[in-house]
């Protein structure tokens, strides 16, 4: 074995650059420490525990008529250099001077910190932060004293407390039951895990760049290849886990072995096509870490996990990325350092080719063998049953738990097998025909119904349902007035996604399909096909003009190809409209409705218009929503994203008011139904504080409102309507008294028994929750699964009349 210093100037320069980068990042490895590790102290005193005033008078006779508060707290310092001291006092009573003095004494009674603090700055929820002394001595006892009187030559708060033999003296005009003093010492500490990873990556990269290693013995080279290959694999998998704030050793054994297996299959494939082990290992590591990074940011931005179908919608992600601020957190930095080390290790230590020159039998055999192994190994990973048998089923509604159990790589692979619905047990063409006969489609007839405007409003949510939200101004006064007056139906829609995934809610509403049966997050890329019977195609059969509008790029979520397949005659996107009103980089609801009115006026005959707004799309930290003075009064706390979002809803309400008032003046009967596609991705604490407790559907529930410019004969005393989004269009048809297809009739029958069929479970008509496993065996839902599978996967080749009108 030979080791020599490199003479390659480029490698030396890169090594120096890495060293500088490490030194720049080093100060950022010091994180605010938990007060439990730096000092958290609390004392509570009752009226009985406070020193009697007689005792105080005997110690200091001249204080007979003076109001006094003295509270002392002893503590042992844990750190040497605190960054801040935090004092919190509860049950504080009015003081004549309105000021407290905070005093810190060392073990010898010497005053080392004194500061005056207005009483109004002390709140039980926030406390007051003070600049600490330059240093404390760990293990040494100190005393913190709060005094209502400043220390002087003739008055020492500490001496008075000691003379009275107490830690609490209160002589105030207001009686008290108890008073609590909490004291925190804040400091920083080195994040040892990140430091170790960063040091190992930097040092390893520098050594590999500066030193050239030569192994002469064949056996030693083979062992080194195995060792380096294994290290590259494990380090890349650890980087993936770090992005989930976990480690590879926290994975269950099966998930760990399967992750290694998946990485090995990729390496085997790239080795076959590139002929170089260095490229194969580097490419495999790059792919898994880049995917994990995409998953990391996907969850941060929209609270959902990355799925294989999301890769088909990468254009959509790029288009909306400008609305978000991506933070380069330390898990991301460490994962990028690990990727760099893996690449350097691969190209410096894995210099293996399976051929030397020309086309040889060994080359062909090695390549064919690697391809065969990768092909063979992929087969079980394509089977949904494989993951079900081994307890690795991915759960979209609980991404954190799912990925913690499965690991990202296994979970992502499993998602591929679940992206296409599997054939339901008991499915057959004969069964499909029998079900279709139970729900015969109506004749199309002449178009004599009202115009229908179907609106999906981006991130529209109602946080007042649980009564926990209080704001300085009304959020949606116009919509609220419609609901309260009984002029409109205001209810709840249970959608299949949280925080993002607009196309999923959209697809359910337009087709009547349900994500309860495990559909992909990119439905237009997976399930649409030419001539597909959807709401648009059905309305065309009834003589309506079916058109869609979304003032965003047409390619988003593959709508440019999906909408024509659904039967929309025209699709107006951002590219087709000039002078669009933009706010926060997105078209406003007012702009969408302006174009909607233009489309309506330009149409002939009865209209079916589907509109998707974009104004309230995520990225609520722009600080641009200054058109409103709305403030969140309750729940308590700081929620800048939620506040900006609620201010956007005020614009939504105003725009909807203009739309409704416009159609109030129109002579043609028109129905408008607007629903929200998902909750906004605002602060998790805000969601927890405002959403109804113990409601499994809370994260999936958005509002809907149905209004018409003529009397619909609505029952104003009827209870609030709740339905999953797959029922919305059939509900519209029933309200408009229009014909129905067999599918829509089945959906209305399903609705009467199970108003909610959602990824989170099923709700029956009595309000009972049924989990997914039990619901799948219910006869009506099982029939629904057969007809959906025939519709989406078999392209309705059997019983096609069930999905469209008779002509």
Coordinates of N, CA and C in Angstrom, one line a residue, residues 564-753:
X564 N -58.6 18.6 -21.0 CA -59.3 18.1 -22.3 C -59.8 16.7 -22.2
X565 N -59.1 15.8 -21.5 CA -59.5 14.4 -21.4 C -60.8 14.3 -20.6
X566 N -60.9 15.3 -19.6 CA -62.1 15.3 -18.8 C -63.4 15.8 -19.5
X567 N -63.1 16.4 -20.7 CA -64.2 16.9 -21.5 C -64.4 18.4 -21.5
X568 N -63.5 19.2 -20.9 CA -63.6 20.6 -20.9 C -63.3 21.1 -22.3
X569 N -64.2 21.9 -22.9 CA -64.1 22.4 -24.2 C -63.0 23.5 -24.3
X570 N -62.8 24.2 -23.2 CA -61.8 25.2 -23.2 C -61.2 25.3 -21.8
X571 N -59.9 25.7 -21.8 CA -59.2 25.8 -20.5 C -58.5 27.2 -20.6
X572 N -58.9 28.1 -19.8 CA -58.3 29.4 -19.7 C -57.2 29.4 -18.6
X573 N -56.0 29.7 -18.9 CA -54.9 29.7 -17.9 C -54.2 31.0 -17.9
X574 N -53.2 31.2 -17.1 CA -52.5 32.5 -17.0 C -51.9 32.9 -18.3
X575 N -51.5 32.0 -19.2 CA -50.9 32.4 -20.5 C -52.0 33.0 -21.4
X576 N -53.3 32.8 -21.1 CA -54.3 33.3 -22.0 C -54.9 34.6 -21.7
X577 N -54.5 35.2 -20.5 CA -55.1 36.4 -20.0 C -54.1 37.5 -19.8
X578 N -54.4 38.7 -20.2 CA -53.5 39.8 -20.0 C -54.0 40.7 -18.9
X579 N -53.1 41.5 -18.3 CA -53.4 42.4 -17.3 C -54.2 41.8 -16.1
X580 N -53.6 40.7 -15.6 CA -54.1 40.0 -14.4 C -53.7 40.8 -13.2
X581 N -54.6 41.0 -12.3 CA -54.3 41.7 -11.0 C -53.5 40.6 -10.1
X582 N -52.3 41.0 -9.7 CA -51.4 40.2 -9.0 C -51.2 40.7 -7.6
X583 N -51.2 39.8 -6.6 CA -51.0 40.2 -5.2 C -50.2 39.1 -4.6
X584 N -49.0 39.4 -4.0 CA -48.1 38.4 -3.4 C -47.6 37.5 -4.5
X585 N -47.5 38.0 -5.8 CA -47.0 37.1 -6.8 C -48.0 36.2 -7.4
X586 N -49.3 36.3 -7.0 CA -50.4 35.4 -7.4 C -51.6 36.2 -7.9
X587 N -52.3 35.6 -8.8 CA -53.6 36.3 -9.2 C -54.6 36.4 -8.1
X588 N -55.3 37.5 -8.0 CA -56.3 37.6 -6.9 C -57.5 36.9 -7.2
X589 N -58.3 36.6 -6.2 CA -59.7 36.1 -6.4 C -60.5 37.0 -7.3
X590 N -60.4 38.3 -7.1 CA -61.1 39.3 -7.9 C -60.8 39.1 -9.4
X591 N -59.5 38.9 -9.7 CA -59.1 38.7 -11.1 C -59.7 37.4 -11.6
X592 N -59.7 36.3 -10.8 CA -60.3 35.1 -11.3 C -61.7 35.2 -11.6
X593 N -62.5 35.9 -10.7 CA -63.9 36.1 -10.9 C -64.2 37.1 -12.1
X594 N -63.3 38.0 -12.3 CA -63.5 39.0 -13.4 C -63.4 38.2 -14.7
X595 N -62.4 37.3 -14.8 CA -62.3 36.4 -16.0 C -63.5 35.4 -16.1
X596 N -64.0 35.0 -14.9 CA -65.1 34.1 -14.9 C -66.4 34.8 -15.5
X597 N -66.6 36.0 -15.1 CA -67.7 36.8 -15.7 C -67.5 37.0 -17.2
X598 N -66.3 37.3 -17.6 CA -66.0 37.4 -19.0 C -66.3 36.1 -19.8
X599 N -65.9 35.0 -19.2 CA -66.2 33.7 -19.9 C -67.7 33.5 -20.0
X600 N -68.4 33.8 -18.9 CA -69.9 33.6 -18.9 C -70.6 34.5 -20.0
X601 N -70.1 35.7 -20.1 CA -70.8 36.7 -21.0 C -70.4 36.2 -22.5
X602 N -69.3 35.6 -22.6 CA -68.9 35.2 -24.0 C -69.5 33.9 -24.4
X603 N -70.2 33.2 -23.5 CA -70.7 31.8 -23.8 C -72.1 31.9 -24.4
X604 N -72.4 30.8 -25.0 CA -73.7 30.6 -25.6 C -74.5 29.5 -24.9
X605 N -75.7 29.7 -24.6 CA -76.5 28.7 -24.0 C -76.2 28.5 -22.6
X606 N -76.7 27.4 -21.9 CA -76.4 27.2 -20.5 C -74.9 26.9 -20.3
X607 N -74.4 27.4 -19.2 CA -72.9 27.4 -18.9 C -72.6 26.5 -17.7
X608 N -71.6 25.7 -17.9 CA -71.0 25.0 -16.7 C -69.5 25.5 -16.7
X609 N -69.2 26.3 -15.7 CA -67.9 26.9 -15.6 C -67.2 26.4 -14.3
X610 N -66.0 25.9 -14.4 CA -65.2 25.4 -13.3 C -64.0 26.4 -13.1
X611 N -63.9 26.9 -11.9 CA -62.8 27.9 -11.7 C -62.0 27.5 -10.5
X612 N -60.7 27.7 -10.6 CA -59.8 27.4 -9.5 C -59.1 28.7 -9.2
X613 N -59.2 29.2 -8.0 CA -58.5 30.4 -7.6 C -57.0 30.1 -7.1
X614 N -56.2 31.2 -6.9 CA -54.8 31.0 -6.6 C -54.4 31.9 -5.5
X615 N -55.2 33.0 -5.2 CA -54.7 34.1 -4.3 C -54.2 33.6 -3.0
X616 N -54.8 32.6 -2.4 CA -54.5 32.2 -1.0 C -53.5 31.1 -0.9
X617 N -52.7 30.9 -2.0 CA -51.7 29.8 -2.0 C -50.7 30.1 -1.0
X618 N -50.1 29.0 -0.5 CA -49.1 29.0 0.6 C -47.9 29.9 0.3
X619 N -47.2 30.2 1.5 CA -46.1 31.1 1.5 C -46.7 32.4 2.1
X620 N -47.1 32.3 3.4 CA -47.8 33.4 4.1 C -46.9 34.2 4.9
X621 N -45.6 34.3 4.6 CA -44.6 35.1 5.3 C -44.1 36.2 4.5
X622 N -44.9 36.7 3.5 CA -44.4 37.8 2.6 C -44.5 39.2 3.3
X623 N -45.4 39.4 4.3 CA -45.5 40.7 4.9 C -46.2 41.7 4.0
X624 N -46.8 41.2 2.9 CA -47.4 42.2 1.9 C -48.9 42.4 2.2
X625 N -49.5 41.6 3.1 CA -51.0 41.8 3.3 C -51.2 42.9 4.3
X626 N -50.9 44.1 3.9 CA -51.0 45.3 4.8 C -52.3 46.1 4.4
X627 N -53.1 45.5 3.5 CA -54.3 46.2 3.1 C -55.4 46.1 4.3
X628 N -55.1 45.3 5.2 CA -56.0 45.1 6.3 C -55.3 45.3 7.7
X629 N -56.0 45.7 8.7 CA -55.5 45.8 10.0 C -55.9 44.7 10.9
X630 N -56.4 43.6 10.3 CA -56.8 42.5 11.1 C -55.7 41.9 12.0
X631 N -56.0 41.7 13.3 CA -55.1 41.1 14.2 C -55.8 39.9 14.9
X632 N -55.0 38.9 15.2 CA -55.5 37.7 16.0 C -55.5 38.0 17.5
X633 N -56.7 38.0 18.1 CA -56.8 38.3 19.5 C -56.7 37.0 20.3
X634 N -57.3 36.0 19.7 CA -57.3 34.6 20.4 C -57.3 33.6 19.3
X635 N -56.4 32.5 19.4 CA -55.6 32.1 20.6 C -54.4 33.0 20.8
X636 N -53.9 33.0 22.0 CA -52.8 33.8 22.4 C -51.5 33.3 21.7
X637 N -50.6 34.2 21.3 CA -49.4 33.8 20.7 C -49.1 34.6 19.5
X638 N -48.0 34.3 18.8 CA -47.6 35.1 17.6 C -47.8 34.1 16.4
X639 N -48.6 34.5 15.5 CA -48.9 33.7 14.3 C -48.9 34.6 13.1
X640 N -47.7 35.0 12.6 CA -47.6 35.9 11.5 C -48.2 35.3 10.2
X641 N -48.0 34.0 10.0 CA -48.4 33.3 8.8 C -50.0 33.3 8.8
X642 N -50.5 32.8 9.9 CA -52.0 32.7 10.0 C -52.6 34.1 9.9
X643 N -52.0 35.2 10.4 CA -52.5 36.5 10.3 C -52.6 37.0 8.9
X644 N -51.5 36.7 8.2 CA -51.4 37.1 6.7 C -52.5 36.3 6.0
X645 N -52.7 35.0 6.3 CA -53.7 34.2 5.6 C -55.1 34.8 5.9
X646 N -55.4 35.1 7.1 CA -56.7 35.6 7.4 C -57.0 37.0 6.7
X647 N -56.0 37.8 6.6 CA -56.1 39.0 5.8 C -56.4 38.7 4.4
X648 N -55.8 37.7 3.8 CA -56.1 37.2 2.5 C -57.6 36.8 2.3
X649 N -58.1 36.1 3.4 CA -59.5 35.7 3.3 C -60.5 36.9 3.3
X650 N -60.1 38.0 3.8 CA -60.9 39.2 3.7 C -61.0 39.6 2.2
X651 N -59.9 39.5 1.5 CA -60.0 39.8 0.1 C -60.9 38.8 -0.7
X652 N -60.8 37.5 -0.2 CA -61.6 36.4 -0.8 C -63.1 36.8 -0.6
X653 N -63.4 37.2 0.6 CA -64.8 37.5 0.9 C -65.3 38.7 0.1
X654 N -64.5 39.7 -0.1 CA -64.9 40.9 -0.9 C -65.1 40.5 -2.3
X655 N -64.2 39.7 -2.9 CA -64.3 39.3 -4.3 C -65.5 38.4 -4.5
X656 N -65.8 37.5 -3.5 CA -67.0 36.7 -3.7 C -68.3 37.5 -3.6
X657 N -68.3 38.5 -2.8 CA -69.4 39.4 -2.7 C -69.7 40.1 -4.0
X658 N -68.6 40.5 -4.7 CA -68.8 41.2 -6.0 C -69.4 40.2 -7.0
X659 N -68.9 38.9 -7.0 CA -69.4 37.9 -7.9 C -70.9 37.6 -7.7
X660 N -71.2 37.4 -6.4 CA -72.6 37.1 -6.1 C -73.5 38.3 -6.5
X661 N -73.1 39.5 -6.2 CA -73.9 40.7 -6.5 C -74.1 40.9 -8.0
X662 N -73.0 40.5 -8.8 CA -73.1 40.5 -10.2 C -74.2 39.6 -10.7
X663 N -74.3 38.3 -10.2 CA -75.2 37.4 -10.7 C -76.6 37.6 -10.1
X664 N -76.7 38.3 -9.0 CA -78.0 38.7 -8.5 C -78.8 39.5 -9.5
X665 N -78.0 40.3 -10.3 CA -78.7 41.2 -11.3 C -78.9 40.5 -12.6
X666 N -78.5 39.2 -12.8 CA -78.6 38.5 -14.0 C -80.0 37.8 -14.1
X667 N -80.6 37.9 -15.2 CA -82.0 37.2 -15.4 C -81.9 35.7 -15.4
X668 N -80.8 35.2 -16.0 CA -80.7 33.7 -16.1 C -80.5 33.1 -14.8
X669 N -81.2 32.0 -14.5 CA -80.9 31.3 -13.2 C -79.5 30.7 -13.1
X670 N -78.9 31.0 -12.0 CA -77.5 30.6 -11.9 C -77.2 30.1 -10.5
X671 N -76.5 29.0 -10.4 CA -76.1 28.4 -9.1 C -74.6 28.5 -9.0
X672 N -74.1 29.0 -7.8 CA -72.7 29.0 -7.5 C -72.4 28.2 -6.3
X673 N -71.4 27.3 -6.5 CA -71.0 26.5 -5.4 C -69.5 26.7 -5.2
X674 N -69.0 27.1 -4.1 CA -67.6 27.3 -3.8 C -67.2 26.5 -2.6
X675 N -66.0 25.8 -2.8 CA -65.5 25.0 -1.6 C -64.0 25.2 -1.6
X676 N -63.4 24.9 -0.4 CA -62.0 25.0 -0.2 C -61.3 23.7 -0.5
X677 N -60.1 23.8 -1.1 CA -59.4 22.6 -1.6 C -58.6 21.9 -0.4
X678 N -58.1 22.7 0.5 CA -57.4 22.1 1.7 C -57.1 23.2 2.7
X679 N -56.7 22.9 3.9 CA -56.3 23.9 4.9 C -55.0 24.6 4.4
X680 N -54.8 25.8 4.9 CA -53.5 26.5 4.6 C -52.4 25.9 5.5
X681 N -51.2 26.0 4.9 CA -50.0 25.5 5.7 C -49.5 26.7 6.5
X682 N -50.2 27.0 7.6 CA -49.8 28.0 8.6 C -49.2 27.3 9.8
X683 N -49.0 28.1 10.9 CA -48.3 27.6 12.0 C -49.1 26.4 12.6
X684 N -48.4 25.3 12.9 CA -49.0 24.1 13.5 C -49.7 24.4 14.8
X685 N -49.1 25.3 15.6 CA -49.7 25.7 16.9 C -51.0 26.4 16.7
X686 N -51.1 27.2 15.7 CA -52.4 27.9 15.4 C -53.5 26.8 15.0
X687 N -53.1 25.9 14.2 CA -54.0 24.8 13.8 C -54.5 24.1 15.0
X688 N -53.6 23.7 15.9 CA -53.9 22.9 17.1 C -54.9 23.7 18.0
X689 N -54.7 25.0 18.0 CA -55.5 25.9 18.9 C -56.9 26.2 18.4
X690 N -57.0 26.2 17.1 CA -58.3 26.6 16.5 C -59.2 25.5 16.0
X691 N -58.6 24.4 15.6 CA -59.4 23.3 15.0 C -60.1 22.5 16.1
X692 N -61.3 22.0 15.8 CA -62.0 21.2 16.9 C -61.2 20.1 17.4
X693 N -61.3 19.9 18.7 CA -60.5 18.8 19.4 C -61.3 17.5 19.1
X694 N -60.5 16.4 19.1 CA -61.1 15.0 19.0 C -61.9 14.8 17.8
X695 N -61.6 15.6 16.7 CA -62.2 15.4 15.4 C -61.2 14.9 14.5
X696 N -61.3 13.6 14.1 CA -60.3 13.0 13.2 C -60.3 13.6 11.8
X697 N -61.4 14.3 11.5 CA -61.5 14.9 10.1 C -61.1 16.4 10.2
X698 N -60.7 16.9 11.3 CA -60.5 18.4 11.4 C -59.5 18.9 10.4
X699 N -58.4 18.2 10.2 CA -57.4 18.7 9.3 C -57.8 18.6 7.9
X700 N -58.9 17.9 7.6 CA -59.3 17.6 6.2 C -60.6 18.4 5.9
X701 N -61.1 19.2 6.8 CA -62.4 19.9 6.6 C -62.2 21.3 6.2
X702 N -62.9 21.6 5.1 CA -62.9 23.0 4.6 C -64.4 23.4 4.4
X703 N -64.7 24.7 4.2 CA -66.1 25.0 4.1 C -66.6 24.9 2.6
X704 N -67.9 24.9 2.4 CA -68.4 25.1 1.1 C -69.7 26.0 1.3
X705 N -70.0 26.8 0.2 CA -71.2 27.6 0.2 C -71.9 27.4 -1.1
X706 N -73.2 27.2 -1.1 CA -74.0 27.1 -2.3 C -75.0 28.2 -2.3
X707 N -75.0 29.0 -3.4 CA -75.9 30.1 -3.5 C -76.5 30.1 -4.9
X708 N -77.7 30.6 -5.0 CA -78.4 30.8 -6.3 C -79.1 32.1 -6.4
X709 N -79.3 32.6 -7.6 CA -80.0 33.9 -7.8 C -81.5 33.7 -7.9
X710 N -82.0 32.5 -7.5 CA -83.4 32.2 -7.5 C -83.7 31.3 -6.3
X711 N -84.9 31.2 -6.0 CA -85.3 30.4 -4.8 C -85.1 28.9 -5.1
X712 N -84.3 28.3 -4.3 CA -84.0 26.9 -4.4 C -84.9 26.0 -3.5
X713 N -85.7 26.7 -2.8 CA -86.6 26.0 -1.8 C -85.8 25.3 -0.7
X714 N -84.8 25.9 -0.3 CA -83.9 25.4 0.8 C -84.6 25.3 2.1
X715 N -84.3 24.3 2.9 CA -84.9 24.2 4.2 C -83.9 24.9 5.2
X716 N -84.3 26.1 5.6 CA -83.5 26.9 6.4 C -83.2 26.4 7.8
X717 N -84.1 25.4 8.2 CA -84.0 24.8 9.6 C -83.2 23.6 9.5
X718 N -82.7 23.1 8.3 CA -82.0 21.9 8.2 C -80.6 22.0 8.9
X719 N -80.1 20.9 9.5 CA -78.8 21.0 10.2 C -77.7 21.2 9.1
X720 N -76.5 21.6 9.6 CA -75.4 21.9 8.8 C -75.0 20.7 8.0
X721 N -74.7 20.9 6.7 CA -74.4 19.8 5.8 C -72.9 19.6 5.8
X722 N -72.6 18.3 5.9 CA -71.2 17.9 5.8 C -71.1 16.7 4.8
X723 N -70.1 16.9 3.9 CA -70.0 15.8 2.9 C -68.5 15.8 2.4
X724 N -68.0 14.7 2.0 CA -66.7 14.6 1.4 C -66.8 15.1 -0.1
X725 N -65.7 15.6 -0.6 CA -65.7 16.3 -1.9 C -66.1 15.5 -3.1
X726 N -66.1 14.1 -2.9 CA -66.5 13.3 -4.1 C -68.0 13.4 -4.3
X727 N -68.7 14.0 -3.3 CA -70.2 14.1 -3.5 C -70.6 15.5 -4.0
X728 N -69.7 16.4 -4.2 CA -70.1 17.8 -4.4 C -70.8 18.0 -5.8
X729 N -70.4 17.3 -6.8 CA -71.0 17.6 -8.1 C -72.4 16.9 -8.2
X730 N -72.5 15.7 -7.6 CA -73.8 15.1 -7.6 C -74.8 15.9 -6.8
X731 N -74.3 16.5 -5.7 CA -75.1 17.4 -4.9 C -75.6 18.6 -5.7
X732 N -74.7 19.1 -6.5 CA -75.0 20.2 -7.4 C -76.1 19.9 -8.4
X733 N -76.0 18.7 -9.0 CA -77.0 18.2 -10.0 C -78.4 18.1 -9.3
X734 N -78.4 17.5 -8.1 CA -79.6 17.3 -7.4 C -80.2 18.7 -7.0
X735 N -79.4 19.6 -6.6 CA -79.9 20.9 -6.3 C -80.5 21.6 -7.5
X736 N -79.8 21.5 -8.6 CA -80.3 22.1 -9.9 C -81.4 21.3 -10.6
X737 N -81.8 20.2 -10.0 CA -82.9 19.4 -10.6 C -82.5 18.9 -12.0
X738 N -81.3 18.5 -12.2 CA -80.8 18.0 -13.5 C -80.8 16.5 -13.5
X739 N -80.8 15.9 -14.7 CA -80.6 14.4 -14.8 C -79.3 14.0 -14.2
X740 N -79.2 12.7 -13.8 CA -78.0 12.1 -13.2 C -77.6 10.8 -14.0
X741 N -76.3 10.6 -14.0 CA -75.8 9.3 -14.5 C -75.9 8.3 -13.4
X742 N -75.6 7.0 -13.8 CA -75.7 6.0 -12.8 C -74.7 6.2 -11.6
X743 N -73.5 6.7 -12.0 CA -72.5 7.0 -11.0 C -73.0 8.0 -10.0
X744 N -73.6 9.1 -10.5 CA -74.1 10.1 -9.6 C -75.3 9.7 -8.7
X745 N -76.1 8.8 -9.3 CA -77.1 8.2 -8.5 C -76.6 7.3 -7.3
X746 N -75.5 6.6 -7.7 CA -74.9 5.8 -6.7 C -74.3 6.7 -5.6
X747 N -73.7 7.8 -6.0 CA -73.1 8.7 -5.0 C -74.1 9.3 -4.1
X748 N -75.3 9.6 -4.6 CA -76.4 10.2 -3.8 C -76.9 9.1 -2.8
X749 N -76.9 7.8 -3.2 CA -77.3 6.7 -2.3 C -76.2 6.6 -1.2
X750 N -75.0 6.6 -1.7 CA -73.9 6.5 -0.7 C -73.9 7.6 0.3
X751 N -74.2 8.8 -0.2 CA -74.2 10.0 0.7 C -75.2 9.8 1.8
X752 N -76.4 9.3 1.5 CA -77.4 9.2 2.6 C -76.9 8.2 3.7
X753 N -76.1 7.2 3.3 CA -75.6 6.3 4.3 C -74.3 6.7 4.9

